[in-house]
Short mmCIF file of N, CA, C and O in Angstrom, two decimals:
data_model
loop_
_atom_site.label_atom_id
_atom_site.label_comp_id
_atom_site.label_asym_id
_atom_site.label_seq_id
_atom_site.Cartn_x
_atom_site.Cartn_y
_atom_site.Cartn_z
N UNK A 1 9.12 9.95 -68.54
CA UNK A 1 10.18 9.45 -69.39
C UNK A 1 11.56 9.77 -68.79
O UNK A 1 12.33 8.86 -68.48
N UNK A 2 11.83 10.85 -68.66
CA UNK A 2 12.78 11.25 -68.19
C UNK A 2 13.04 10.19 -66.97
O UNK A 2 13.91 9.33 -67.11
N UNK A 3 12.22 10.28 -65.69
CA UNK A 3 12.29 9.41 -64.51
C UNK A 3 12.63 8.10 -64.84
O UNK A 3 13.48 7.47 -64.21
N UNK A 4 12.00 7.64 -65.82
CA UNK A 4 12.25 6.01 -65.98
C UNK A 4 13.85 5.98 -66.47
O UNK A 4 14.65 5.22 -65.93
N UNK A 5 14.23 6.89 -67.55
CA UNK A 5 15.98 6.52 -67.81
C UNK A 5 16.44 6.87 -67.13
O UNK A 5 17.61 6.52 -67.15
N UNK A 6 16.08 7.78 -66.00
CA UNK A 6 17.11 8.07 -64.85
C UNK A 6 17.13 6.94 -64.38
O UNK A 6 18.28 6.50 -64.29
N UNK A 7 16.01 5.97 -63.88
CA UNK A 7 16.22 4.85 -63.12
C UNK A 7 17.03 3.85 -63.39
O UNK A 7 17.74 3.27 -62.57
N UNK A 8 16.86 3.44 -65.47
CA UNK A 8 17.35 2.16 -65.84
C UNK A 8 18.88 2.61 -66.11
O UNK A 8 19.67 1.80 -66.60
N UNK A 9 19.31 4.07 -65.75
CA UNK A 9 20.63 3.96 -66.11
C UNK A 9 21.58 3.94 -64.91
O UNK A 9 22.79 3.71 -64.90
N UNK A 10 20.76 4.22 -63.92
CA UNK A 10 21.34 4.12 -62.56
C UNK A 10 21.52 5.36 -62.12
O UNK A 10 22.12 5.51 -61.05
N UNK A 11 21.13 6.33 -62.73
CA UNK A 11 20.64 7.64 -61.85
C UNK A 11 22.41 8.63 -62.41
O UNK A 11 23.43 8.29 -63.00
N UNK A 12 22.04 9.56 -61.96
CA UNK A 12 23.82 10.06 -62.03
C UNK A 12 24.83 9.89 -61.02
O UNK A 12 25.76 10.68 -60.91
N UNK A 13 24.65 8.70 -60.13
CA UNK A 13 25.93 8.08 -59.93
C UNK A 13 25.22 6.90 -59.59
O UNK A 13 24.04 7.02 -59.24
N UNK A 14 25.87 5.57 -59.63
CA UNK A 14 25.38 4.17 -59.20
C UNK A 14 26.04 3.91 -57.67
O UNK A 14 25.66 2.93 -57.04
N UNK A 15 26.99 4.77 -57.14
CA UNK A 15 27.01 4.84 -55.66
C UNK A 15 26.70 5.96 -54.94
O UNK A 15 26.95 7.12 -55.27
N UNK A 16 25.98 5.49 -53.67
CA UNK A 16 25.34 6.56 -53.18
C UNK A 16 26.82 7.68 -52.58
O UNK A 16 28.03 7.55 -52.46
N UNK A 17 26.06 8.48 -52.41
CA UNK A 17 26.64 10.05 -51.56
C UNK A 17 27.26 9.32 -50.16
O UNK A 17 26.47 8.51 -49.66
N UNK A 18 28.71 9.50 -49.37
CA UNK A 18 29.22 9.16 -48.47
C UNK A 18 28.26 9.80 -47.66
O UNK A 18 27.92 10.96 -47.89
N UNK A 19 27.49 8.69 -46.10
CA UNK A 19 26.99 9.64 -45.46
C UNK A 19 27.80 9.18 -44.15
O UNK A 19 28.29 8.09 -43.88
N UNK A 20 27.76 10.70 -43.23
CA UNK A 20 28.35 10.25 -41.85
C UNK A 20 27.35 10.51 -40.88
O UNK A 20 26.63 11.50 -41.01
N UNK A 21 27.22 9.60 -39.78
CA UNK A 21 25.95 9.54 -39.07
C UNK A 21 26.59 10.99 -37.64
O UNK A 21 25.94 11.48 -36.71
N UNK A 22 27.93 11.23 -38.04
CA UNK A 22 28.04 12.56 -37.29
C UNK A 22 29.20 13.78 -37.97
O UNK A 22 30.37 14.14 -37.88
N UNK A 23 28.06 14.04 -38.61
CA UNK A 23 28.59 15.02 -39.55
C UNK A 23 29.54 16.37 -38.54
O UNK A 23 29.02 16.90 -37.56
N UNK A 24 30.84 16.70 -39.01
CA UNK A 24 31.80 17.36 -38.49
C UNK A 24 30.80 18.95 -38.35
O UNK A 24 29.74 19.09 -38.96
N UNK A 25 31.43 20.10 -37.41
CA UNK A 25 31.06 21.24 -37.11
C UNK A 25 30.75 22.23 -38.27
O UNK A 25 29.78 22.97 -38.47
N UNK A 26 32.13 21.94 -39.09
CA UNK A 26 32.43 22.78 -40.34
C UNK A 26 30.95 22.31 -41.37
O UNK A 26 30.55 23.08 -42.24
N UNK A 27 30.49 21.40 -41.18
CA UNK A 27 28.90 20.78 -42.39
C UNK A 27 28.19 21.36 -41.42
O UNK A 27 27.58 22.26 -42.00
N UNK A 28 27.82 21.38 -39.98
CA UNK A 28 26.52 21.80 -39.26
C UNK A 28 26.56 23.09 -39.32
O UNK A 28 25.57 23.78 -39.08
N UNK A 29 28.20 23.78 -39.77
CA UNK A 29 27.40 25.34 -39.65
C UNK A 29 27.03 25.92 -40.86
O UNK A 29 26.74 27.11 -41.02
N UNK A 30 27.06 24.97 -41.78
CA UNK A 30 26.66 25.49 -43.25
C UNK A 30 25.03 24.90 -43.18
O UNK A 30 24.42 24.75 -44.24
N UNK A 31 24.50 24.63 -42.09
CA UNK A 31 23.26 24.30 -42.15
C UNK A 31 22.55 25.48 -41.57
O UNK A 31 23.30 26.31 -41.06
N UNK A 32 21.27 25.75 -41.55
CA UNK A 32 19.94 26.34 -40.75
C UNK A 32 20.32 26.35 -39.32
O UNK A 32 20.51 25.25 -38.79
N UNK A 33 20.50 27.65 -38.46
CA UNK A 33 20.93 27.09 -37.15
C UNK A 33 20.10 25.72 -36.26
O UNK A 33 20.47 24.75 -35.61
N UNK A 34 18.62 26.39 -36.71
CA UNK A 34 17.38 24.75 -36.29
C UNK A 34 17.41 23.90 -36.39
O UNK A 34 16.85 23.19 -35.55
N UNK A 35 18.25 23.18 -37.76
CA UNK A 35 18.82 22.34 -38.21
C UNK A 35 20.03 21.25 -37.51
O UNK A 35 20.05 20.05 -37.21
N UNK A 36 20.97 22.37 -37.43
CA UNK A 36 21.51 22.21 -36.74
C UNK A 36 22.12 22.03 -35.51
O UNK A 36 23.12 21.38 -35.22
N UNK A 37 21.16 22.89 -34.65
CA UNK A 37 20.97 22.29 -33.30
C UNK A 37 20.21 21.03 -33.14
O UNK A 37 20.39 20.50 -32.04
N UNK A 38 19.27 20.31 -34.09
CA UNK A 38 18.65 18.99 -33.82
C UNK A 38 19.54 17.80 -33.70
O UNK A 38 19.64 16.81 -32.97
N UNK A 39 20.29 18.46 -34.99
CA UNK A 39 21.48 17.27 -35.15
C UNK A 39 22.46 16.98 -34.00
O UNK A 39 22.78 15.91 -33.50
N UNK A 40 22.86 18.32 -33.69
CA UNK A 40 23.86 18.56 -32.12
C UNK A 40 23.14 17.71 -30.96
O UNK A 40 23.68 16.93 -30.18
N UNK A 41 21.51 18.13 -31.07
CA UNK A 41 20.61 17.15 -29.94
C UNK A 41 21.02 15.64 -30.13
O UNK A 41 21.75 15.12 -29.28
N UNK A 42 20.77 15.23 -30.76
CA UNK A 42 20.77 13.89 -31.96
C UNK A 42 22.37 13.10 -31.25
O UNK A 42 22.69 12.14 -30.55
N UNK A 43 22.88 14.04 -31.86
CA UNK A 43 24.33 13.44 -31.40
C UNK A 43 24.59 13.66 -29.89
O UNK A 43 25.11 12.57 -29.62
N UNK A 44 24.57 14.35 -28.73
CA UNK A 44 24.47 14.24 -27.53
C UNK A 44 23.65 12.91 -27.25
O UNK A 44 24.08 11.95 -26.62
N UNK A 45 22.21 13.04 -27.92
CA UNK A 45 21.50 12.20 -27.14
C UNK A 45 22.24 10.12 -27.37
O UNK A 45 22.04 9.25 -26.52
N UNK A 46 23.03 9.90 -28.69
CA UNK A 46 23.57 8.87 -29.05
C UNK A 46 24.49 8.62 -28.05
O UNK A 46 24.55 7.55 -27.44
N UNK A 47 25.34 9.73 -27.82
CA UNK A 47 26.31 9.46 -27.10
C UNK A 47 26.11 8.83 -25.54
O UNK A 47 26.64 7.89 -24.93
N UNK A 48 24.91 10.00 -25.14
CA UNK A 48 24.49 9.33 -23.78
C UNK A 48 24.07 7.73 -23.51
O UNK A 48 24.44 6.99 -22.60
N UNK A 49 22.93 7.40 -24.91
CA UNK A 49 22.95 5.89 -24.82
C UNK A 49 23.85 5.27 -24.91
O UNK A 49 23.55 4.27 -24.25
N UNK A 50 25.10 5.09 -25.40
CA UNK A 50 25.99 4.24 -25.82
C UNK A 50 26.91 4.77 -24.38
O UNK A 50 28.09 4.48 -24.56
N UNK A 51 26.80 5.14 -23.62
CA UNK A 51 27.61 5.50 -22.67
C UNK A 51 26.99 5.13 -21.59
O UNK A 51 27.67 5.08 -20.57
N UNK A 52 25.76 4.82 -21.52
CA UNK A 52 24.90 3.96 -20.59
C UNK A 52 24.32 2.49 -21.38
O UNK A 52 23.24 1.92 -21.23
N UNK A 53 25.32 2.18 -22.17
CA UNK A 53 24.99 0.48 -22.94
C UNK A 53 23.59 0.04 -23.24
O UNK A 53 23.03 -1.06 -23.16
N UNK A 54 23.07 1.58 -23.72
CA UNK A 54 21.80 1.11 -24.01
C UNK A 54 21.65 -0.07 -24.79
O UNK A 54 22.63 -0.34 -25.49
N UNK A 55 20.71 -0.84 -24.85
CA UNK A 55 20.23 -1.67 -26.24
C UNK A 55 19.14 -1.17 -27.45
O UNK A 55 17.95 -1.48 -27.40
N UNK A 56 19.66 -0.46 -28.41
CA UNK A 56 18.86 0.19 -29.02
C UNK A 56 17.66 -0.91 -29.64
O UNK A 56 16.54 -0.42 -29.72
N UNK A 57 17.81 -2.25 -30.06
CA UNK A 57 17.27 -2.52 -30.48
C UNK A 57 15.72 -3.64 -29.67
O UNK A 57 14.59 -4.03 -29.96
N UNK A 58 16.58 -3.70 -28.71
CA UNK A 58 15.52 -3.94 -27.10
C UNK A 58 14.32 -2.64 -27.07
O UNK A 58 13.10 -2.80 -27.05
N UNK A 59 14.81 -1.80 -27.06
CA UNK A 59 14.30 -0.57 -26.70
C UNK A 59 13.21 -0.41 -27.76
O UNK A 59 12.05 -0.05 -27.61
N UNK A 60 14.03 -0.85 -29.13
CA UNK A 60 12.76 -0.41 -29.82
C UNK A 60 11.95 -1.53 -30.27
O UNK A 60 11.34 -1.37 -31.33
N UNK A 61 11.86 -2.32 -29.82
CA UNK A 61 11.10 -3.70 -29.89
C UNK A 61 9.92 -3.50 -28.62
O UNK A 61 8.75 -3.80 -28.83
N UNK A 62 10.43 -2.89 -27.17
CA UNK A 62 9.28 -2.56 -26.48
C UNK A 62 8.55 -1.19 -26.56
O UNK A 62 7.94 -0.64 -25.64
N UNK A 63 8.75 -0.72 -27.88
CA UNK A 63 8.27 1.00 -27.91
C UNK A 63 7.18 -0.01 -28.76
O UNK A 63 6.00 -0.22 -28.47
N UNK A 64 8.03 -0.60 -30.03
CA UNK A 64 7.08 -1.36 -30.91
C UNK A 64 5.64 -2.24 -30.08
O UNK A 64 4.54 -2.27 -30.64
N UNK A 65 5.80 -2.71 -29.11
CA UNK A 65 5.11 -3.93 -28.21
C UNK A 65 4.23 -2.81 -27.63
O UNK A 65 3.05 -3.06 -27.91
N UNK A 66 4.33 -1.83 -27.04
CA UNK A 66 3.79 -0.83 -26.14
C UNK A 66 2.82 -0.13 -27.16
O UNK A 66 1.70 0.14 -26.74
N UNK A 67 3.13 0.19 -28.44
CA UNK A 67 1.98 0.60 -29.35
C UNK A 67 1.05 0.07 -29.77
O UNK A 67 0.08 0.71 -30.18
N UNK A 68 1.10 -1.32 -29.78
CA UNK A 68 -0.16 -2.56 -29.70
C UNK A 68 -1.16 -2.36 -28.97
O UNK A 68 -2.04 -3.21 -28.90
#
């Protein structure tokens, strides 16, 4: 019961939470250091593709093709 009026009322907010796909230093150190070094990985590793023009979505169309 509860779950269902959370749903039909739109939850406690009807817009989601701002997210940033590279969250600043001051948010990663309020995380788990493990945590937070994935994310640090995460973000190095973006940067390197986009700095070598990867095509992310090439890429994952032959990861997709290669699991067949």
């Amino acid at each position: 019961m509860v779950l269902e009026s959370a749903l039909k009322s739109g939850g406690p907010s009807a817009t989601p939470p701002e997210f940033s796909p590279d969250p600043p230093e001051a948010a990663l150190a309020a995380l788990p250091p493990e945590i937070a070094a994935r994310l640090r990985a995460l973000r190095q590793l973006r940067e390197s593709l986009a700095a070598r023009n990867v095509d992310f979505e090439a890429w994952k169309k032959t990861v997709h093709d290669a699991r067949r």
